[in-house]
Structures are given as structure tokens and as C-alpha cells.
PDB file of C-alpha atoms and ligand atoms in Angstrom:
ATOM      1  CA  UNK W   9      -4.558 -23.390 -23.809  1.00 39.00           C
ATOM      2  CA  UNK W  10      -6.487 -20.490 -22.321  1.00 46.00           C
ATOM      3  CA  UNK W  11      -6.076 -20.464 -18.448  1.00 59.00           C
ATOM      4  CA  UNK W  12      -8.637 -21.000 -16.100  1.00 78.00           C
ATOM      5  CA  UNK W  13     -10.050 -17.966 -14.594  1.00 85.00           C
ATOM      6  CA  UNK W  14      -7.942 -18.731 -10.890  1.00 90.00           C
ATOM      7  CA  UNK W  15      -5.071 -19.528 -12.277  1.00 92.00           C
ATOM      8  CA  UNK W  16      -4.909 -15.484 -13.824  1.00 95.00           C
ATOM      9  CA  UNK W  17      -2.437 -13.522 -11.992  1.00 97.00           C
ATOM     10  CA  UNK W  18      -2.346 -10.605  -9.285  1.00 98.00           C
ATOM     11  CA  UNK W  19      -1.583  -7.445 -10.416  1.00 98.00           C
ATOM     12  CA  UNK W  20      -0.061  -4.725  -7.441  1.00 98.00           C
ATOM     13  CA  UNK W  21       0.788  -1.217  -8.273  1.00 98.00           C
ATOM     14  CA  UNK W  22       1.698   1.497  -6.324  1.00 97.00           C
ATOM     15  CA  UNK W  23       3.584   5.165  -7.058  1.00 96.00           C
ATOM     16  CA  UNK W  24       7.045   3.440  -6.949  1.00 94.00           C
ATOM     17  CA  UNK W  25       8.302   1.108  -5.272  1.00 92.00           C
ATOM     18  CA  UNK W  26       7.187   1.112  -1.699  1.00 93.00           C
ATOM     19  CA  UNK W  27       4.086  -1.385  -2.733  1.00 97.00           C
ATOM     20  CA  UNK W  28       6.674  -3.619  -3.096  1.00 97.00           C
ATOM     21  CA  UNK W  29       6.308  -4.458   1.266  1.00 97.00           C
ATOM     22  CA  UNK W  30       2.494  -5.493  -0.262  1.00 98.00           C
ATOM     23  CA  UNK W  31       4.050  -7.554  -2.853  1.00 98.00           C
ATOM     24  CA  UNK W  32       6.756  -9.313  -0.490  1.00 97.00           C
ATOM     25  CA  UNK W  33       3.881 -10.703   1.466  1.00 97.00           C
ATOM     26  CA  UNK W  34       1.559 -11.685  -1.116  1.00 98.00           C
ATOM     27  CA  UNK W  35       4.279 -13.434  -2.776  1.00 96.00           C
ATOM     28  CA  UNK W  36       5.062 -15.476   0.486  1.00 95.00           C
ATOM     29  CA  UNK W  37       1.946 -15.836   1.529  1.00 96.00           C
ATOM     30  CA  UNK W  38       0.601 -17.104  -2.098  1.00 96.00           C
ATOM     31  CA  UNK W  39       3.922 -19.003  -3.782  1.00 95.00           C
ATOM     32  CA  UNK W  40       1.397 -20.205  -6.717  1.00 95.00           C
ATOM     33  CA  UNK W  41      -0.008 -16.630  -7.489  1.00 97.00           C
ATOM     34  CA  UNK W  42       1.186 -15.146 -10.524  1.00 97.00           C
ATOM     35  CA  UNK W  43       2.196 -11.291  -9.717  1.00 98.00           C
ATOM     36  CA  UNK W  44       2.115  -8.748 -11.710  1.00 98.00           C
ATOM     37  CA  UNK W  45       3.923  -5.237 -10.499  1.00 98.00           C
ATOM     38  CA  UNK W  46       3.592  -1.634 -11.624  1.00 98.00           C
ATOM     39  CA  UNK W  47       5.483   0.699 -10.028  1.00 97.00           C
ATOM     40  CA  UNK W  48       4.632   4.401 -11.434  1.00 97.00           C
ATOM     41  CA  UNK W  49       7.908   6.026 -10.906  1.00 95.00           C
ATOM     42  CA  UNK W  50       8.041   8.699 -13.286  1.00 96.00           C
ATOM     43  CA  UNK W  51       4.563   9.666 -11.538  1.00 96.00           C
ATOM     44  CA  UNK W  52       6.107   9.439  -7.832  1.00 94.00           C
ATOM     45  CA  UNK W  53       5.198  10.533  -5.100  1.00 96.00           C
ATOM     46  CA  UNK W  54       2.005  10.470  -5.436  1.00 97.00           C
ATOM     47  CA  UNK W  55       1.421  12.058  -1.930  1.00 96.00           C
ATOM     48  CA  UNK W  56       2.075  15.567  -3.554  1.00 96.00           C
ATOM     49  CA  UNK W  57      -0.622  15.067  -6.016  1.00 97.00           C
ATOM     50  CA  UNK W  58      -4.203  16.108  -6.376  1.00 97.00           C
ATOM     51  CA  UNK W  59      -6.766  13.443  -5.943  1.00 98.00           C
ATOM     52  CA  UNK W  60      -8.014  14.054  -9.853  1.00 98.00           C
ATOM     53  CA  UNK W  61      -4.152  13.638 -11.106  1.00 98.00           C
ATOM     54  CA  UNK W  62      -3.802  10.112  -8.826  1.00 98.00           C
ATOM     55  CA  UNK W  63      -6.982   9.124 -10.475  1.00 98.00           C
ATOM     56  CA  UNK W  64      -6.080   9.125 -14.365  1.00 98.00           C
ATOM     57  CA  UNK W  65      -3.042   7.531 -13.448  1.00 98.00           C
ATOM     58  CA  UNK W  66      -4.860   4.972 -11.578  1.00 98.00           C
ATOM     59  CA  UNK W  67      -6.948   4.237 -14.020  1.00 98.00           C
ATOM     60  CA  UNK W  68      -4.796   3.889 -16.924  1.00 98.00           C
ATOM     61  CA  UNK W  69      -2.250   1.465 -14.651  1.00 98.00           C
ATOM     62  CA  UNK W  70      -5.522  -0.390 -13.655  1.00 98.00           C
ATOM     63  CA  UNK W  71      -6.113  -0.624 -17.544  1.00 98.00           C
ATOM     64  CA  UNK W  72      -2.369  -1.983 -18.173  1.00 98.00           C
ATOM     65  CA  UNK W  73      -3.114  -4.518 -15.241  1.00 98.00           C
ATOM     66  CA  UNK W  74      -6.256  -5.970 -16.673  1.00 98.00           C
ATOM     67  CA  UNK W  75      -4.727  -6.109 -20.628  1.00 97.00           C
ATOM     68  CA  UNK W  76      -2.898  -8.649 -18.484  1.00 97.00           C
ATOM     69  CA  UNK W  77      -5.683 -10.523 -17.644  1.00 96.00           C
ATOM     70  CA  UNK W  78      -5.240  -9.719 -13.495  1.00 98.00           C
ATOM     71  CA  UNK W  79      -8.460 -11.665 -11.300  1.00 97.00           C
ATOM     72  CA  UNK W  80      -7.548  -9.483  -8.926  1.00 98.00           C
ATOM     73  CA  UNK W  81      -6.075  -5.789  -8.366  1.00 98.00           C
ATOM     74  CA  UNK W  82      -4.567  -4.778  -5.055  1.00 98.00           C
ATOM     75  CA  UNK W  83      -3.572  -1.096  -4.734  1.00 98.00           C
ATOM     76  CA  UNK W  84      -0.693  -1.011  -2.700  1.00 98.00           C
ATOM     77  CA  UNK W  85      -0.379   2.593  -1.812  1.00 98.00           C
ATOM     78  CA  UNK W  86      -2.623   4.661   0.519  1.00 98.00           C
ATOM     79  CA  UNK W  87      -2.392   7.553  -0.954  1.00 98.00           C
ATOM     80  CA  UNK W  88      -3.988   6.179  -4.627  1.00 98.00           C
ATOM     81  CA  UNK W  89      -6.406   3.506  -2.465  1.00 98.00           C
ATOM     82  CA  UNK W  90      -7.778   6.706  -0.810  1.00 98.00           C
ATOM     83  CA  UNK W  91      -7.948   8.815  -3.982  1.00 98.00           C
ATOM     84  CA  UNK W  92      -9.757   6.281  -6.748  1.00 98.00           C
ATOM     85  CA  UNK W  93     -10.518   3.096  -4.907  1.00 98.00           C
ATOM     86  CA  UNK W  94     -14.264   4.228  -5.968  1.00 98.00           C
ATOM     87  CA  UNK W  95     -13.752   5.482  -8.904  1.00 98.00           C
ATOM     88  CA  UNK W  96     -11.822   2.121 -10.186  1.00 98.00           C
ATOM     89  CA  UNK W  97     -14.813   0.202  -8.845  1.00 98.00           C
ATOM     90  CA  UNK W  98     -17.290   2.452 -10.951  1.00 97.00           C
ATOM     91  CA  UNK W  99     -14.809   2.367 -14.063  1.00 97.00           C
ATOM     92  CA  UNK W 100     -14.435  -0.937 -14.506  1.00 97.00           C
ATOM     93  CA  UNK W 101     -17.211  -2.730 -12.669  1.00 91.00           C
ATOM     94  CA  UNK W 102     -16.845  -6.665 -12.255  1.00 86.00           C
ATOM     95  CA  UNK W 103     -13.932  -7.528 -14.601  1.00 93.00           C
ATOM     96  CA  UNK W 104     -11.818  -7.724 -11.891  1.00 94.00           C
ATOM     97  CA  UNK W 105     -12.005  -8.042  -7.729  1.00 96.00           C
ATOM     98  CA  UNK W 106     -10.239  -4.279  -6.577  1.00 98.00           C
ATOM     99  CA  UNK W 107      -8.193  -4.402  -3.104  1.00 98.00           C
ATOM    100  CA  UNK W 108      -7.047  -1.111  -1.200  1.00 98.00           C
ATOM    101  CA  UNK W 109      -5.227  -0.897   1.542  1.00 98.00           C
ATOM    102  CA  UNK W 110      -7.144   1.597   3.488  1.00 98.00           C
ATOM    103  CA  UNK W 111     -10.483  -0.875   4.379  1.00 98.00           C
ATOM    104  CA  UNK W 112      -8.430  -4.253   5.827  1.00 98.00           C
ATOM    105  CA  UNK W 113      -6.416  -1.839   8.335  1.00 98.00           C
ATOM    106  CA  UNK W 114      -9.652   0.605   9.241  1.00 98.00           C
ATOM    107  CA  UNK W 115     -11.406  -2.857  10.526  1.00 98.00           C
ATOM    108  CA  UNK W 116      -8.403  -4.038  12.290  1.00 98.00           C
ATOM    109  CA  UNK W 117      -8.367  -0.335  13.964  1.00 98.00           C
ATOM    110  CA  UNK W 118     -12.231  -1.143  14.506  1.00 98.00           C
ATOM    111  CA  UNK W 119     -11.485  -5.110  15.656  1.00 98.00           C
ATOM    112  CA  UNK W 120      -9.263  -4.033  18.090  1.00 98.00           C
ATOM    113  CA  UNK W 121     -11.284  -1.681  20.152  1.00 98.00           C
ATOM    114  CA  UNK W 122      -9.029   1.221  20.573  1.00 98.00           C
ATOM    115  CA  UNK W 123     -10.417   4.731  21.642  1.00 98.00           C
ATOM    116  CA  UNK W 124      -7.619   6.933  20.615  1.00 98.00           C
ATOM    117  CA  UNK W 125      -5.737   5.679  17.434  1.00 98.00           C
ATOM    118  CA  UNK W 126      -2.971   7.520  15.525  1.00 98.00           C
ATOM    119  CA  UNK W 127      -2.738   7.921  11.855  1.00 98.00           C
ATOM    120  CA  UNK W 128       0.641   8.670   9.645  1.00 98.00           C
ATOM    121  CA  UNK W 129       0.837   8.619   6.086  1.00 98.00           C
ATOM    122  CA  UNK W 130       1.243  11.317   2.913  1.00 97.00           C
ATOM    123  CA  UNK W 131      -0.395  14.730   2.599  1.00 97.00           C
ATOM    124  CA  UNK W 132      -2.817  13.424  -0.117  1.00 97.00           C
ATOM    125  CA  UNK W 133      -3.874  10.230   2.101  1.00 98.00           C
ATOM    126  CA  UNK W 134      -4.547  12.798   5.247  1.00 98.00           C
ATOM    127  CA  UNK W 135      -5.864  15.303   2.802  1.00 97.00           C
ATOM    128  CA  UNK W 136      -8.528  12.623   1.565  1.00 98.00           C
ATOM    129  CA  UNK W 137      -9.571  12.387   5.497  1.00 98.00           C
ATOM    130  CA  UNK W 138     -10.086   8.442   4.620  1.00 98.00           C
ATOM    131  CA  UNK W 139      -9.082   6.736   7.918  1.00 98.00           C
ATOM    132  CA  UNK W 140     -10.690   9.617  10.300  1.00 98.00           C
ATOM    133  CA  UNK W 141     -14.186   9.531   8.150  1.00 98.00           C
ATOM    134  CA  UNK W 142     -14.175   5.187   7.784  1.00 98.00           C
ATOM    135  CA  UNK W 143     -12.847   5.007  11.229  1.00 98.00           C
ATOM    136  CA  UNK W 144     -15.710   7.620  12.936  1.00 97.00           C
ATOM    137  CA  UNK W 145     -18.278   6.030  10.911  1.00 97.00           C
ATOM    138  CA  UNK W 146     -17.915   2.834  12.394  1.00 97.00           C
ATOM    139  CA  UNK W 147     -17.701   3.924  15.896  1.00 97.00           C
ATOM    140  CA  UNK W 148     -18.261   8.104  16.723  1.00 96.00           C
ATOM    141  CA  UNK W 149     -16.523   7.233  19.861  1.00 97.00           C
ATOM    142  CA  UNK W 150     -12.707   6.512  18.531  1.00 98.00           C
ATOM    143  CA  UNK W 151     -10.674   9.787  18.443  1.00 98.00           C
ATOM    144  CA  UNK W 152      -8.832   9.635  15.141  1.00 98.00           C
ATOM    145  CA  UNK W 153      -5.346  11.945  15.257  1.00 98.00           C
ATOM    146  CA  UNK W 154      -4.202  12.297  12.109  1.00 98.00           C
ATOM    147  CA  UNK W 155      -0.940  13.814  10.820  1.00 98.00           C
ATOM    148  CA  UNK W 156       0.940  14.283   7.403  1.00 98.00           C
ATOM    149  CA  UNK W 157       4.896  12.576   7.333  1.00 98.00           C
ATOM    150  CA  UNK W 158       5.464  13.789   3.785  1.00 97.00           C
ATOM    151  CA  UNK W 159       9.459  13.428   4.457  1.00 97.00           C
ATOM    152  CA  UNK W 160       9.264   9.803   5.690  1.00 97.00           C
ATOM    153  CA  UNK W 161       8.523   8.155   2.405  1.00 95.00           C
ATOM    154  CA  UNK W 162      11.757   9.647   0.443  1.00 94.00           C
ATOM    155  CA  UNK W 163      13.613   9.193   3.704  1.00 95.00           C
ATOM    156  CA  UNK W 164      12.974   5.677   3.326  1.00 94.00           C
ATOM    157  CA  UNK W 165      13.741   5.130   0.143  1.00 89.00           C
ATOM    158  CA  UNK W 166      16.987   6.837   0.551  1.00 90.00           C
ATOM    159  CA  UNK W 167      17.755   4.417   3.216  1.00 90.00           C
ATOM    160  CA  UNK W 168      17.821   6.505   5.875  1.00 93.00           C
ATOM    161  CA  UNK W 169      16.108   3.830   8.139  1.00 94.00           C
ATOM    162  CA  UNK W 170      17.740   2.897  11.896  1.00 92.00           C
ATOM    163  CA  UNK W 171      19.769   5.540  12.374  1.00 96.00           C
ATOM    164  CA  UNK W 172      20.205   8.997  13.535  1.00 96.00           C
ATOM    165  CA  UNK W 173      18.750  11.195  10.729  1.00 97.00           C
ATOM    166  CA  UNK W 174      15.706   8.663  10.851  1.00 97.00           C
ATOM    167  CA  UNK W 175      15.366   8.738  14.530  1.00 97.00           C
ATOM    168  CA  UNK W 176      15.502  12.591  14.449  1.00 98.00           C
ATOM    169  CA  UNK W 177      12.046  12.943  11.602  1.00 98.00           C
ATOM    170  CA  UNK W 178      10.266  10.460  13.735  1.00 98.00           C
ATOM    171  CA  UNK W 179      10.813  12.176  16.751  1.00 98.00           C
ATOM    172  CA  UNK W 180       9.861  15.617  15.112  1.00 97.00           C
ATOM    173  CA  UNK W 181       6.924  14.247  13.723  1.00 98.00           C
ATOM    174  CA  UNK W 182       5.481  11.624  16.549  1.00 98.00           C
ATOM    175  CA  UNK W 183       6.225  13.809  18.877  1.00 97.00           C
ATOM    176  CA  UNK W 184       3.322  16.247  18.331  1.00 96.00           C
ATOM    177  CA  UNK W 185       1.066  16.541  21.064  1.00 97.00           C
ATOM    178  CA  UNK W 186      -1.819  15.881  19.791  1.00 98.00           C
ATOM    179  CA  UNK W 187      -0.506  12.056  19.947  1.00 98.00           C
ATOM    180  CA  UNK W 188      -0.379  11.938  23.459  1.00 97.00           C
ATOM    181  CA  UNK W 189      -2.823   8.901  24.754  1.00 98.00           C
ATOM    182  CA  UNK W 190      -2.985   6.840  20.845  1.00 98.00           C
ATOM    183  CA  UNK W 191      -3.308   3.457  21.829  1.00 98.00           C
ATOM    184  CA  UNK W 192      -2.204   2.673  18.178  1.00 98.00           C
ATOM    185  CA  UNK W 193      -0.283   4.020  15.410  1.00 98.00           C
ATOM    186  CA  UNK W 194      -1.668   3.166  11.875  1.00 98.00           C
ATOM    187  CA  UNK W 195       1.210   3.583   9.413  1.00 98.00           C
ATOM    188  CA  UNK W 196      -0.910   4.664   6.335  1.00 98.00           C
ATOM    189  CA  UNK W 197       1.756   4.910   4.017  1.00 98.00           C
ATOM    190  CA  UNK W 198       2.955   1.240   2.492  1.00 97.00           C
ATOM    191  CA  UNK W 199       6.685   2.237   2.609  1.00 96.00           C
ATOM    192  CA  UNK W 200       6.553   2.895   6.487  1.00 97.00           C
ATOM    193  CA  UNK W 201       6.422  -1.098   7.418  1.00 96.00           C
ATOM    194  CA  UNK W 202      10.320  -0.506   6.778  1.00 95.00           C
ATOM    195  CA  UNK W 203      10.587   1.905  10.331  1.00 97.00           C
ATOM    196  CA  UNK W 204       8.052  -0.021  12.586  1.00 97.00           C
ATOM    197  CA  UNK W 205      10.644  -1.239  14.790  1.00 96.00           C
ATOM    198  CA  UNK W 206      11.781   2.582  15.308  1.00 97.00           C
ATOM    199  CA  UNK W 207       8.216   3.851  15.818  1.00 98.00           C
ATOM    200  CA  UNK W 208       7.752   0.874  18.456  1.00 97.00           C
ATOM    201  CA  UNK W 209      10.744   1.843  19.788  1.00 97.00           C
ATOM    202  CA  UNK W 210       9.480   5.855  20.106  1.00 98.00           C
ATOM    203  CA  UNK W 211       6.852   4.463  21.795  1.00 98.00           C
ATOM    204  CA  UNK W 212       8.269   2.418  24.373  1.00 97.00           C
ATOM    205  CA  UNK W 213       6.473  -1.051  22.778  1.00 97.00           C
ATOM    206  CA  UNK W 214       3.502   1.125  24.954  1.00 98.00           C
ATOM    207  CA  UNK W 215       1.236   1.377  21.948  1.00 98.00           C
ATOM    208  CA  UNK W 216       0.288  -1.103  18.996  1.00 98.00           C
ATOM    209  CA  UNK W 217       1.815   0.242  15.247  1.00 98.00           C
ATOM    210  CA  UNK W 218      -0.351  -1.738  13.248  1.00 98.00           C
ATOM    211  CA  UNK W 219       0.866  -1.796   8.833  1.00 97.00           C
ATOM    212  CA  UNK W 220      -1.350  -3.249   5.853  1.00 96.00           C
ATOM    213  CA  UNK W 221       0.325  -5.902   5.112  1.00 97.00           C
ATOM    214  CA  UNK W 222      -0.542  -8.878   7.141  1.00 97.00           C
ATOM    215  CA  UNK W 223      -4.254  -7.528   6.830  1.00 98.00           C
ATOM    216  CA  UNK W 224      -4.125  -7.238   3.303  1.00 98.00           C
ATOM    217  CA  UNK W 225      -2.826 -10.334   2.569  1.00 98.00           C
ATOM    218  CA  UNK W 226      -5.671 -11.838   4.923  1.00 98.00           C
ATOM    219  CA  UNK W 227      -8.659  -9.653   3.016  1.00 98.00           C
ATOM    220  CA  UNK W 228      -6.645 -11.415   0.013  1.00 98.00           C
ATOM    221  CA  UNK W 229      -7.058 -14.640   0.958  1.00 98.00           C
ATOM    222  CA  UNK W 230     -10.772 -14.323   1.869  1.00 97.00           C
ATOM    223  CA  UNK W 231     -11.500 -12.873  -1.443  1.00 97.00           C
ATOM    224  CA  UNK W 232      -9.321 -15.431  -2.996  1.00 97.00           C
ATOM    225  CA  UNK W 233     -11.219 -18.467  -1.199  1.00 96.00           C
ATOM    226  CA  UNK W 234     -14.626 -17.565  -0.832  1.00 96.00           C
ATOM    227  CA  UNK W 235     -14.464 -16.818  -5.054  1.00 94.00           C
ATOM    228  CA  UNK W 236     -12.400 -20.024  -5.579  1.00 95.00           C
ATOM    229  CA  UNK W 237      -9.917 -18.893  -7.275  1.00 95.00           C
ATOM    230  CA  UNK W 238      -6.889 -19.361  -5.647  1.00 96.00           C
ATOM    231  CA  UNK W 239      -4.146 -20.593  -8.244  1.00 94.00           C
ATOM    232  CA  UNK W 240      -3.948 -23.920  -8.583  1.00 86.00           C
ATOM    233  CA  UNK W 241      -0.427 -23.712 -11.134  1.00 87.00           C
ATOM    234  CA  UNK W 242       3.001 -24.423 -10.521  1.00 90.00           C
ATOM    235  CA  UNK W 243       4.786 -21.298  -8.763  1.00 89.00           C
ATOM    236  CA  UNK W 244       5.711 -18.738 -11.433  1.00 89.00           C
ATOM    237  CA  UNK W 245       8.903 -15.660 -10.350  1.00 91.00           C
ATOM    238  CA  UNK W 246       6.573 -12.198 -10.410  1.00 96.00           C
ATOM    239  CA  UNK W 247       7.219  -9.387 -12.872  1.00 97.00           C
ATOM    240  CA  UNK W 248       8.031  -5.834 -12.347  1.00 97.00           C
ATOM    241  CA  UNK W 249       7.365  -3.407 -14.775  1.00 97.00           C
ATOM    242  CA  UNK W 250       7.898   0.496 -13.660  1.00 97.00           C
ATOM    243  CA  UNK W 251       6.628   3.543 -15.843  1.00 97.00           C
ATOM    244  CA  UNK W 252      10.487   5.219 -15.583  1.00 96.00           C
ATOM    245  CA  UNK W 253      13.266   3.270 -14.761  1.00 96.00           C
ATOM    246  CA  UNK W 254      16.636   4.131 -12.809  1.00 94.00           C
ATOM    247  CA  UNK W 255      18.999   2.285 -11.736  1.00 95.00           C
ATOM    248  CA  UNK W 256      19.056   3.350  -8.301  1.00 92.00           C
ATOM    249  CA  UNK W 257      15.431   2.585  -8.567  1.00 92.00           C
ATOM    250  CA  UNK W 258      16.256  -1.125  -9.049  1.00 94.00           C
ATOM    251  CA  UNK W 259      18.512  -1.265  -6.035  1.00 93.00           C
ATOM    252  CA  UNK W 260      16.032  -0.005  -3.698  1.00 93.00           C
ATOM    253  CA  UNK W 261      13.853  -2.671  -4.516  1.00 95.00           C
ATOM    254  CA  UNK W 262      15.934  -4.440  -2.414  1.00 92.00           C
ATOM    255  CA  UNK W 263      14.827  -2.879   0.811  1.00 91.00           C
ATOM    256  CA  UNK W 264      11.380  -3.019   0.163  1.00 94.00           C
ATOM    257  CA  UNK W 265      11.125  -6.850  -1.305  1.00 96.00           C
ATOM    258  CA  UNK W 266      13.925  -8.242   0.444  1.00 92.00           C
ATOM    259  CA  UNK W 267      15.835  -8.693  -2.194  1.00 93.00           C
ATOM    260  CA  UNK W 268      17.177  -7.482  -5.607  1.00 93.00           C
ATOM    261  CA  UNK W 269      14.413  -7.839  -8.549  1.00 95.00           C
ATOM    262  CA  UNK W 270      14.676  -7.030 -12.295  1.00 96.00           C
ATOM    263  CA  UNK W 271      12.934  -4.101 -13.400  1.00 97.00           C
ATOM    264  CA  UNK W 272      11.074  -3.303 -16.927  1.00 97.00           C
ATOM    265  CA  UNK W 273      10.512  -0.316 -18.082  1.00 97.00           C
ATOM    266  CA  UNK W 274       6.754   0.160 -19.593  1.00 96.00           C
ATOM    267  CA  UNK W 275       5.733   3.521 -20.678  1.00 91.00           C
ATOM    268  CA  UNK W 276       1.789   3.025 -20.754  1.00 86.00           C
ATOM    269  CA  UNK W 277       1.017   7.266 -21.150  1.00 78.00           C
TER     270      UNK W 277
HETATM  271  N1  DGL M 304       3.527   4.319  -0.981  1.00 73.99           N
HETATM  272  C1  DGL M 304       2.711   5.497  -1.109  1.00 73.99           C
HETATM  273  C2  DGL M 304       1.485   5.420  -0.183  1.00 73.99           C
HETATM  274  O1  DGL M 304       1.190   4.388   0.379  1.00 73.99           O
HETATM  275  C3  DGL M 304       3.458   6.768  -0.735  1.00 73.99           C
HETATM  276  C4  DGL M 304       4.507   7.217  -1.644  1.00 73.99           C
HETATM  277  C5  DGL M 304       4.107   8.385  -2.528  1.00 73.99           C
HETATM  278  O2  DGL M 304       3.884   9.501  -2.023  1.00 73.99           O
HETATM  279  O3  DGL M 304       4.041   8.175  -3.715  1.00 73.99           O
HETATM  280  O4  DGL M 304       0.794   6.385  -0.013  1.00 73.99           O
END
């Protein structure tokens, strides 16, 4: 029986496996959506790479994605929604409904009225200049500070999160003073929902440090509703597939999904 078109599944990629925060709440916001992960790990980090390079490799994961059949694409890294969001929308047209995580946390930004707002995320996602351009063109008033944390994403991942060596980068970094007067923080990066209780902490809870996912999964659900085509199927356990896999790769997956998840290694080059 072929399936209905809403009852198709989700497909998420990112670089590795920091999309996975992305994929955590889609999965509990949306128990009946099928999801389909890449993680491009023998491409990681993309923050190091050139916009072109992040590109073909979004492109030929967004191909793997839709051989699958995926309604809907969410690109759950910054660094890869700033690079080819555009170009994945001009490559493929309508066969499928493209999500970044760059738009749903701009409007919030917007929505929220701030004057001074912070940025953080990888060298190619402040390279790109996508939050400071979609921010300013929405309101020329808002100050947009924006800074490069190229250590925080490996830091992470390495599980360096809550304690000393942690609280030492953040301070290094945050503590520029350009940052003096943000009224938010936007943690451009998806693997930097794992240190928002440290960055509140920095700040004193004085500022807001606002992450994609609860915005993404919200842009989600509008898409999802106002196109009908939220799954209406019995609740089906996601799959991961990753372009290289370790395992030390599989046990971080832990920290980033909450729990332990199978990985399958897909070479799609
Ligand atoms: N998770 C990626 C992002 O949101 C960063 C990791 C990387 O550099 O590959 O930009």
C-alpha cells in the first residue's frame, strides 16, 4: 500500500550529531512522525568549511533524504541552514517543504522586541552574516553583536559541559565587550542548547538565551497543519543513519537526544 502523502516521514540532518537537540524535540513534540536522521560525520564540522563545500554536501544529503520519500526537510544546523537554505529551495523546488533553523529564531529575536541582541554560533554561520543581515532587515534599529565560538561545538561534544574547562571558554568568549547591554543571547549553533543553563548563569538570568528548538518545532507544526499533513500512523522509533561511523560517535548521541540511539552507517559520496 503506498502511503498517503502525511503519513511520509521527516527527514533532519545536520554535520554530526548536534541536530540531534532538533530531533529530540520533534520527536516529542510529534510521537506519530516518522524521522529520518543524517548525521554527516565524516564531513564535520561544518563550521570550518566554505559555504560552496557545505552546499554539495547539502545537497546530496537533501537528495538521500528525499530517495526516502521525506514531506518535509528540517536542517538542523546553522551553519548549513545559513550556507544552502536557498540553494536547496532552488534545487529541488516543491518536492518537499525545506525548514532552517536560522528564520523561526530571527522572528522570535524580532517578536520579542529587543534592541541589542547577541549572536554565538560557528565561523561559517557568522561568516555568512545571516542573523545580523535578517535581523537588520526587519528592524535597522536592533544592534546585532555577533561573535564566532568555534571551540564550543567540539567542547560539547567532548562533554565538557558544567564544569570548569566549560565555564572557563564561555567566560573567554561572552565576555567580550562588545556584549555589554545584549538583552538576548541567540545560540546559533544547534549543539549549544546543551550549555544554556551556563550561559544563563554568565549572565546572571539578566538577559534572555533564546535556542531553535522550541521555535522550530513550532514553525514545524504550522507548516505541518496549515498543509495537513500531520501523520496520522501509529508511532514508528526514528532512524539514524551517519555518513562515518565511530563508536564514540554513538555514545555521544546520548547527550544530545537524551538517550543512547543506534547508528547506521550510509556512505552516500
Ligand atoms: N551543529 C552545527 C551548527 O549548527 C555546528 C557544528 C559544526 O561545525 O559542524 O552550525
Amino acid at each position: 500500500m503506498s502511503l498517503s502523502f502525511s503519513n511520509k516521514p521527516i527527514g533532519i540532518f545536520d554535520s554530526g550529531i548536534g541536530g540531534l537537540t532538533v530531533a529530540n524535540a520533534i520527536r516529542h513534540s510529534f510521537p506519530n512522525e516518522k524521522i529520518i536522521y543524517f548525521g554527516d560525520t565524516a564531513h564535520l564540522p561544518y563550521g570550518d568549511k566554505s559555504a560552496d563545500t557545505i552546499r554539495y554536501y547539502a545537497i546530496r544529503i537533501s537528495k538521500f533524504l528525499l530517495e526516502h520519500d521525506c514531506k518535509m526537510i528540517i536542517i538542523a544546523c546553522n551553519s548549513a541552514s545559513s550556507a544552502a537554505y536557498e540553494v536547496l529551495l532552488d534545487f529541488f523546488k516543491d518536492k518537499c517543504i525545506f525548514v532552517n533553523v536560522v528564520d523561526p529564531l530571527v522572528n522570535k529575536a524580532i517578536e520579542n522586541g529587543y534592541k541589542k541582541i547577541g549572536v554565538i554560533a560557528t565561523k561559517a554561520t557568522i561568516n555568512s552574516n545571516v542573523y545580523k543581515s535578517k535581523i537588520e532587515s526587519q528592524n535597522q534599529f536592533v544592534e546585532v553583536i555577533q561573535h564566532a565560538t568555534p571551540l564550543l561545538a567540539p567542547m560539547i561534544e567532548e562533554g565538557f559541559c558544567n564544569d570548569d574547562i566549560s565555564q572557563s571558554v564561555i567566560a573567554k568568549y561572552l565576555s567580550h565587550p562588545e556584549f555589554e547591554g545584549i538583552e538576548a543571547l541567540l545560540l546559533a549553533c544547534t549543539h549549544y542548547p546543551l550549555i544554556k543553563k551556563e550561559l544563563t548563569l554568565f549572565f546572571d538570568n539578566r538577559i534572555d538565551i533564546l535556542d531553535s528548538t522550541e521555535v522550530v518545532v513550532t514553525q514545524v507544526r504550522d507548516y505541518l497543519t496549515e498543509k495537513k499533513l500531520l501523520n496520522t500512523g501509529e508511532p514508528v522509533e526514528p532512524v539514524f543513519y551517519v555518513s562515518d561511523y565511530t563508536a564514540s560517535f554513538e555514545e555521544t548521541t546520548n547527550v544530545f537526544y537524551g538517550k543512547k540511539v543506534q547508528l547506521i552507517e550510509k556512505s552516500i559520496w
